[in-house]
CSV table of C-alpha atoms in Angstrom, one decimal:
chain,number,residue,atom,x,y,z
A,1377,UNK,CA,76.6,9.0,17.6
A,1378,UNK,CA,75.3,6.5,19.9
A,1379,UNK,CA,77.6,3.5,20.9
A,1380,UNK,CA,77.4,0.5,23.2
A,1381,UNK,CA,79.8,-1.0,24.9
A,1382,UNK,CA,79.5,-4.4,26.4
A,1383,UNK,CA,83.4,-5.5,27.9
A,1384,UNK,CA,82.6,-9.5,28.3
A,1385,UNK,CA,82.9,-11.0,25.0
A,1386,UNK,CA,82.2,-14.7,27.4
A,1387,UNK,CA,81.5,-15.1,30.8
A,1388,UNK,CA,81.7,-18.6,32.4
A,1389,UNK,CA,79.3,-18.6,36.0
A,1390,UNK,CA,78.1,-21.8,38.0
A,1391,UNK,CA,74.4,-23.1,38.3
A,1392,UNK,CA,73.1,-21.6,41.1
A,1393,UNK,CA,75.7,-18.7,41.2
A,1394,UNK,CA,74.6,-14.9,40.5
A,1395,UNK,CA,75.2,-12.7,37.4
A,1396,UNK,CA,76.0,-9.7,36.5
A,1397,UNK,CA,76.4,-8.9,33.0
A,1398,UNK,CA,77.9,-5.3,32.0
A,1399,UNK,CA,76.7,-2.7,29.5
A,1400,UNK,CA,77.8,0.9,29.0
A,1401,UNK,CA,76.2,3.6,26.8
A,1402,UNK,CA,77.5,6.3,25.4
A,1403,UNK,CA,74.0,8.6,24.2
A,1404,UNK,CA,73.8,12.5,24.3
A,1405,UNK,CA,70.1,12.3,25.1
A,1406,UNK,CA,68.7,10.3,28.1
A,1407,UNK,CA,68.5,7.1,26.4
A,1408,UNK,CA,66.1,3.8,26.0
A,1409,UNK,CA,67.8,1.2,27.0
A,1410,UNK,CA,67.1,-3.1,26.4
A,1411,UNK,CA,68.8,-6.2,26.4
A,1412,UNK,CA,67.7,-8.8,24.7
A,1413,UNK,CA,68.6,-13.1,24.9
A,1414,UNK,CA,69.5,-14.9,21.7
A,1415,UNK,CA,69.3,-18.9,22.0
A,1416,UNK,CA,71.4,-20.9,19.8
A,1417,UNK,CA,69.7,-20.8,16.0
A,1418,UNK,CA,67.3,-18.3,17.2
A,1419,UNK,CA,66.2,-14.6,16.9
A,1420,UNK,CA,66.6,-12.3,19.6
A,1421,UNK,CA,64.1,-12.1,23.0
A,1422,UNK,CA,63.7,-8.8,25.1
A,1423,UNK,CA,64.3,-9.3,28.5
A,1424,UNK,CA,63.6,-5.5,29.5
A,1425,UNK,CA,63.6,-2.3,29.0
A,1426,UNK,CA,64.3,1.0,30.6
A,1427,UNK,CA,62.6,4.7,29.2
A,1428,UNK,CA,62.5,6.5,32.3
A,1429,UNK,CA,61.4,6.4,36.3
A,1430,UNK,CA,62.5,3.9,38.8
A,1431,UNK,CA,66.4,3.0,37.8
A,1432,UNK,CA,65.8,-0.5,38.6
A,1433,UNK,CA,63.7,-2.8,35.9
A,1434,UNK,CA,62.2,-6.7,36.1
A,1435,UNK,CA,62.3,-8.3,33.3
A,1436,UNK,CA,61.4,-11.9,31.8
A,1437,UNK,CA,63.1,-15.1,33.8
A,1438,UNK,CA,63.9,-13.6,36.7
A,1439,UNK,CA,66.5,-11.1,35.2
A,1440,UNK,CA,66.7,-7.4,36.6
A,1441,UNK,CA,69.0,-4.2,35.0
A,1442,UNK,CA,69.5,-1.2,37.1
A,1443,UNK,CA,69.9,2.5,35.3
A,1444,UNK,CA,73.6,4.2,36.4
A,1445,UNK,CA,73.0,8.0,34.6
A,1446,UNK,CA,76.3,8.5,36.5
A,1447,UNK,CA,78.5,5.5,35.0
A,1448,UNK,CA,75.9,5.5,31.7
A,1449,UNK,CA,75.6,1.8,32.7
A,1450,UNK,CA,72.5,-0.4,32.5
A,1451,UNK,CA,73.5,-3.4,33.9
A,1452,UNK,CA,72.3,-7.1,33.6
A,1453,UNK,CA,71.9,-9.2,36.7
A,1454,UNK,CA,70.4,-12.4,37.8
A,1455,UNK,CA,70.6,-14.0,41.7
A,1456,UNK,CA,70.9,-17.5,40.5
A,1457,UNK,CA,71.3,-18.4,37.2
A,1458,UNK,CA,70.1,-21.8,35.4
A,1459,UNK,CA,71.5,-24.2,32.6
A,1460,UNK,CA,68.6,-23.2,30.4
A,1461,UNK,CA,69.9,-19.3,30.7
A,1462,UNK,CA,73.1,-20.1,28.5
A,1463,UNK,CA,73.0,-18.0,25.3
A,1464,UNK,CA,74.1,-14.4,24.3
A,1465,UNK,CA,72.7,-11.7,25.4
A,1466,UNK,CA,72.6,-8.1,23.8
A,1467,UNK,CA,72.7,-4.6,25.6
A,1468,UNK,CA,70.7,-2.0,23.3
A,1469,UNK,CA,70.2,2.0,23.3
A,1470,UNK,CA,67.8,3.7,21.1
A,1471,UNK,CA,66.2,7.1,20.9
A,1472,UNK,CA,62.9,8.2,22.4
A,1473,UNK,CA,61.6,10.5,19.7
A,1474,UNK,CA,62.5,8.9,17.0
A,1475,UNK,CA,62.4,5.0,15.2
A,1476,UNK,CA,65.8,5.0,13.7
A,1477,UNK,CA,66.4,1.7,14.7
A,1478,UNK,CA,68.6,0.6,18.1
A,1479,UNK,CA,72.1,0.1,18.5
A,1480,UNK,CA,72.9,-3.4,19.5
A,1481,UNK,CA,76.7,-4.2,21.5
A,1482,UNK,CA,78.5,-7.1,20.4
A,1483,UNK,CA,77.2,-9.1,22.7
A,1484,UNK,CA,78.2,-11.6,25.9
A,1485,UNK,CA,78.2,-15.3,25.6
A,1486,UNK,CA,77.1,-16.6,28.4
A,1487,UNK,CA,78.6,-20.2,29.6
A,1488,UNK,CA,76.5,-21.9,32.5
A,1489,UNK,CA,79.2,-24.7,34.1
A,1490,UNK,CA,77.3,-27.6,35.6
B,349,UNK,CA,57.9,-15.2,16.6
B,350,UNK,CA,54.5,-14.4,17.0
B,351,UNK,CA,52.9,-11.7,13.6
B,352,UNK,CA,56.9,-11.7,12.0
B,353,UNK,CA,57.8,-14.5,9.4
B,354,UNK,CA,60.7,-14.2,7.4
B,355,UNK,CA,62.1,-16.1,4.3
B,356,UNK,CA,63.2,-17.7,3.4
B,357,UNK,CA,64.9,-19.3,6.8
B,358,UNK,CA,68.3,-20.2,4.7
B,359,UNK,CA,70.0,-19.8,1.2
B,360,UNK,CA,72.5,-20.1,-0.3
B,361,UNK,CA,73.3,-18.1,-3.7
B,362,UNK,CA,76.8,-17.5,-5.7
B,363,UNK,CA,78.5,-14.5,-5.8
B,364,UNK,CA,76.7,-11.7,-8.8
B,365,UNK,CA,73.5,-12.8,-8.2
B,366,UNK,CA,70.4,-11.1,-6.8
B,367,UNK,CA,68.9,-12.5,-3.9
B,368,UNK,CA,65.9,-10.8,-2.4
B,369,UNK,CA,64.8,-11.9,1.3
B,370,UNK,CA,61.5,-11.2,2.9
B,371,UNK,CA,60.0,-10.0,5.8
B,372,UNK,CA,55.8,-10.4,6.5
B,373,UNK,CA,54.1,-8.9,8.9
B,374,UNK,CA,50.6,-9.3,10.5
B,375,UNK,CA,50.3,-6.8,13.2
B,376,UNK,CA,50.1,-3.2,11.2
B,377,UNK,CA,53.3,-1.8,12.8
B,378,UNK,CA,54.7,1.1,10.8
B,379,UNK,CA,58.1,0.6,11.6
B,380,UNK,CA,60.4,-1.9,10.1
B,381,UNK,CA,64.1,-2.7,10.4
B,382,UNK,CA,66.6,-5.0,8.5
B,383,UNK,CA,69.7,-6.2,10.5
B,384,UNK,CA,72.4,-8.0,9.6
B,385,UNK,CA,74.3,-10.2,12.6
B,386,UNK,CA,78.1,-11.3,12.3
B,387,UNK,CA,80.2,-12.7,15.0
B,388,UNK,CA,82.0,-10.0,16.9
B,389,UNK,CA,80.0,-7.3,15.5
B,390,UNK,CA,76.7,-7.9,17.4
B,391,UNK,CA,73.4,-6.6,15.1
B,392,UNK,CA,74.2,-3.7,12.6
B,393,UNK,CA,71.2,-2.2,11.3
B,394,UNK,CA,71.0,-2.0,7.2
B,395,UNK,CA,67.9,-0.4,6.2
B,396,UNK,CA,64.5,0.7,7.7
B,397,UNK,CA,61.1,1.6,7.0
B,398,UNK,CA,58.8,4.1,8.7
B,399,UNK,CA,55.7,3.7,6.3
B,400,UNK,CA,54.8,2.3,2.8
B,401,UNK,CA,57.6,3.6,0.5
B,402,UNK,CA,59.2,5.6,3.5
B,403,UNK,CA,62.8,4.0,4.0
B,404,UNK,CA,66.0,5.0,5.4
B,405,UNK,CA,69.8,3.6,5.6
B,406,UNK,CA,71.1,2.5,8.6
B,407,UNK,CA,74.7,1.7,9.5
B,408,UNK,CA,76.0,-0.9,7.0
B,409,UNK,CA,73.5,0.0,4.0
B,410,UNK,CA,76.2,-0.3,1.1
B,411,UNK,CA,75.1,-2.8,-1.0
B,412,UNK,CA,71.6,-3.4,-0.4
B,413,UNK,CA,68.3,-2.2,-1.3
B,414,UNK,CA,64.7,-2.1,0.3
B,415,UNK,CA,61.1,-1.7,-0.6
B,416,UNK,CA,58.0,-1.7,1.1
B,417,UNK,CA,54.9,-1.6,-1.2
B,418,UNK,CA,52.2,-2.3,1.8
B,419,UNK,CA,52.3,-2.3,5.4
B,420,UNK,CA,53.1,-6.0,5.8
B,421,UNK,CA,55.7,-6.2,3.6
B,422,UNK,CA,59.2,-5.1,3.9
B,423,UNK,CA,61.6,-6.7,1.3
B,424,UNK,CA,65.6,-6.7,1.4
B,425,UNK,CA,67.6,-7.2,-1.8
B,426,UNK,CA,71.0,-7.7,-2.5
B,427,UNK,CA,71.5,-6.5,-6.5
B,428,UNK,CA,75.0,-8.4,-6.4
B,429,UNK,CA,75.2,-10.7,-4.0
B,430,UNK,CA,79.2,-11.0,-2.6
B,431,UNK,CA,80.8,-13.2,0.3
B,432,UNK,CA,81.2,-10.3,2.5
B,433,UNK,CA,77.1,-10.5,2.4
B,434,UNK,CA,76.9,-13.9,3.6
B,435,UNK,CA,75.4,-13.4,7.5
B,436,UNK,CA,72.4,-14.0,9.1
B,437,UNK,CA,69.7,-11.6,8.4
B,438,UNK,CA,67.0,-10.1,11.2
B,439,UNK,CA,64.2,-7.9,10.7
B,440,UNK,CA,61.9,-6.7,13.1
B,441,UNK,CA,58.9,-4.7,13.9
B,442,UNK,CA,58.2,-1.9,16.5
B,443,UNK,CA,55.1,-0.6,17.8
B,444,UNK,CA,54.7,2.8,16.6
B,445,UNK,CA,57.1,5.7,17.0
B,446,UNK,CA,58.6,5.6,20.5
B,447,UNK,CA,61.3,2.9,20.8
B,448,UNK,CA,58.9,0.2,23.0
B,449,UNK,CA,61.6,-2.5,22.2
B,450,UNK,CA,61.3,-4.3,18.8
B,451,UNK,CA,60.2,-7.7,18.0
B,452,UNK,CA,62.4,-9.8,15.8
B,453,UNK,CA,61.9,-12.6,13.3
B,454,UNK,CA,63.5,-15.8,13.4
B,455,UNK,CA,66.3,-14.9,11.1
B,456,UNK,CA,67.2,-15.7,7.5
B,457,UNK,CA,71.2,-17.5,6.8
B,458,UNK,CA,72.7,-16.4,3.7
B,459,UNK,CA,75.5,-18.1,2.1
B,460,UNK,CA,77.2,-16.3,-0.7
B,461,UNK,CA,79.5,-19.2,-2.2
């Protein structure tokens, strides 16, 4: 069974500092990967995605993940983060061939200090 | 969000009843997905749909039922409604049969009292 792993239940960072939110897979396959931004009272925003080809993906607001086969990592990541970019985000791996529906982690809360 | 409504966007119900929530769609997608969002337990998929009257169980399916009679329709329902179902409730939509990333509705807050 597929499972996803994200260790940061909150992370606190500065305005202005970088990011670097974790997210580990376990997925027999090679998997689809996404993580996704969830505002306060609101439904959840895709950021990116990776299905395959460069390891490195852009997303929306300036975030990036990069692909780790070797560490079955896709990791979040953002130079210089911004008040508006507090919220949770959610690391998610789904299958290629089918539509059975992703597998979400628990999620990070993410705590910009002024 | 943009061709996903659902409703309604909150209720609250006592425990026994039946409460049925819906999800509308206006962008012909196949696929369809209920999920249900606690704290510390991230998004847990209940039921979902891969064409009219085509439906599935996902993870946390106990206690819930689904239909989908057209294309744009997918509806949840909870026969006996009980506290452990109160949550906020997601579906979403995804463009035909390779996981592209799913679009979700705004969410629908259920309060079993």
């Amino acid at each position: 069974a597929q499972s996803v792993t994200q260790p940061d239940i909150h992370i606190t960072v500065s305005e202005g500092a970088s990011l670097e939110l974790r997210c580990n897979y376990s997925y027999g396959a090679t998997p689809y990967l996404f993580w996704y931004v969830q505002s306060p009272g609101q439904g959840l925003q895709l950021l990116l995605k990776y299905f395959s080809g460069d390891t490195l993906v852009q997303g929306i607001k300036g975030f990036e993940a990069e692909f780790k086969r070797s560490q079955s990592s896709f990791n979040l990541r953002k130079p210089s983060v911004h008040w508006s970019d507090a919220a949770e985000y959610f690391c998610a791996v789904g299958s290629g061939g089918g539509a059975d529906g992703l597998t979400f982690g628990k999620g990070t809360h993410l705590i910009i200090q002024p | 969000d943009a061709g996903i409504t659902q409703s309604p966007r909150h209720k609250v119900t006592e425990t026994g009843t039946p409460v049925t929530l819906r999800c509308h769609q206006t962008e012909n997608h196949r696929y369809m997905y209920w999920y249900r969002q606690d704290p510390g337990h991230g998004l847990r998929l209940i039921h979902y749909s891969y064409g009219v009257k085509d439906t599935d169980k996902g993870e946390v399916s106990d206690g819930y039922s689904v239909s989908r009679s057209k294309t744009e329709d997918f509806l949840l329902t909870l026969e006996s409604a009980t506290s452990s179902q109160t949550s906020v409730y997601f579906c979403a939509i995804s463009i035909g049969h390779k996981n592209y990333g799913y679009t979700f509705g705004s969410g629908t807050r259920l309060t079993v009292v």
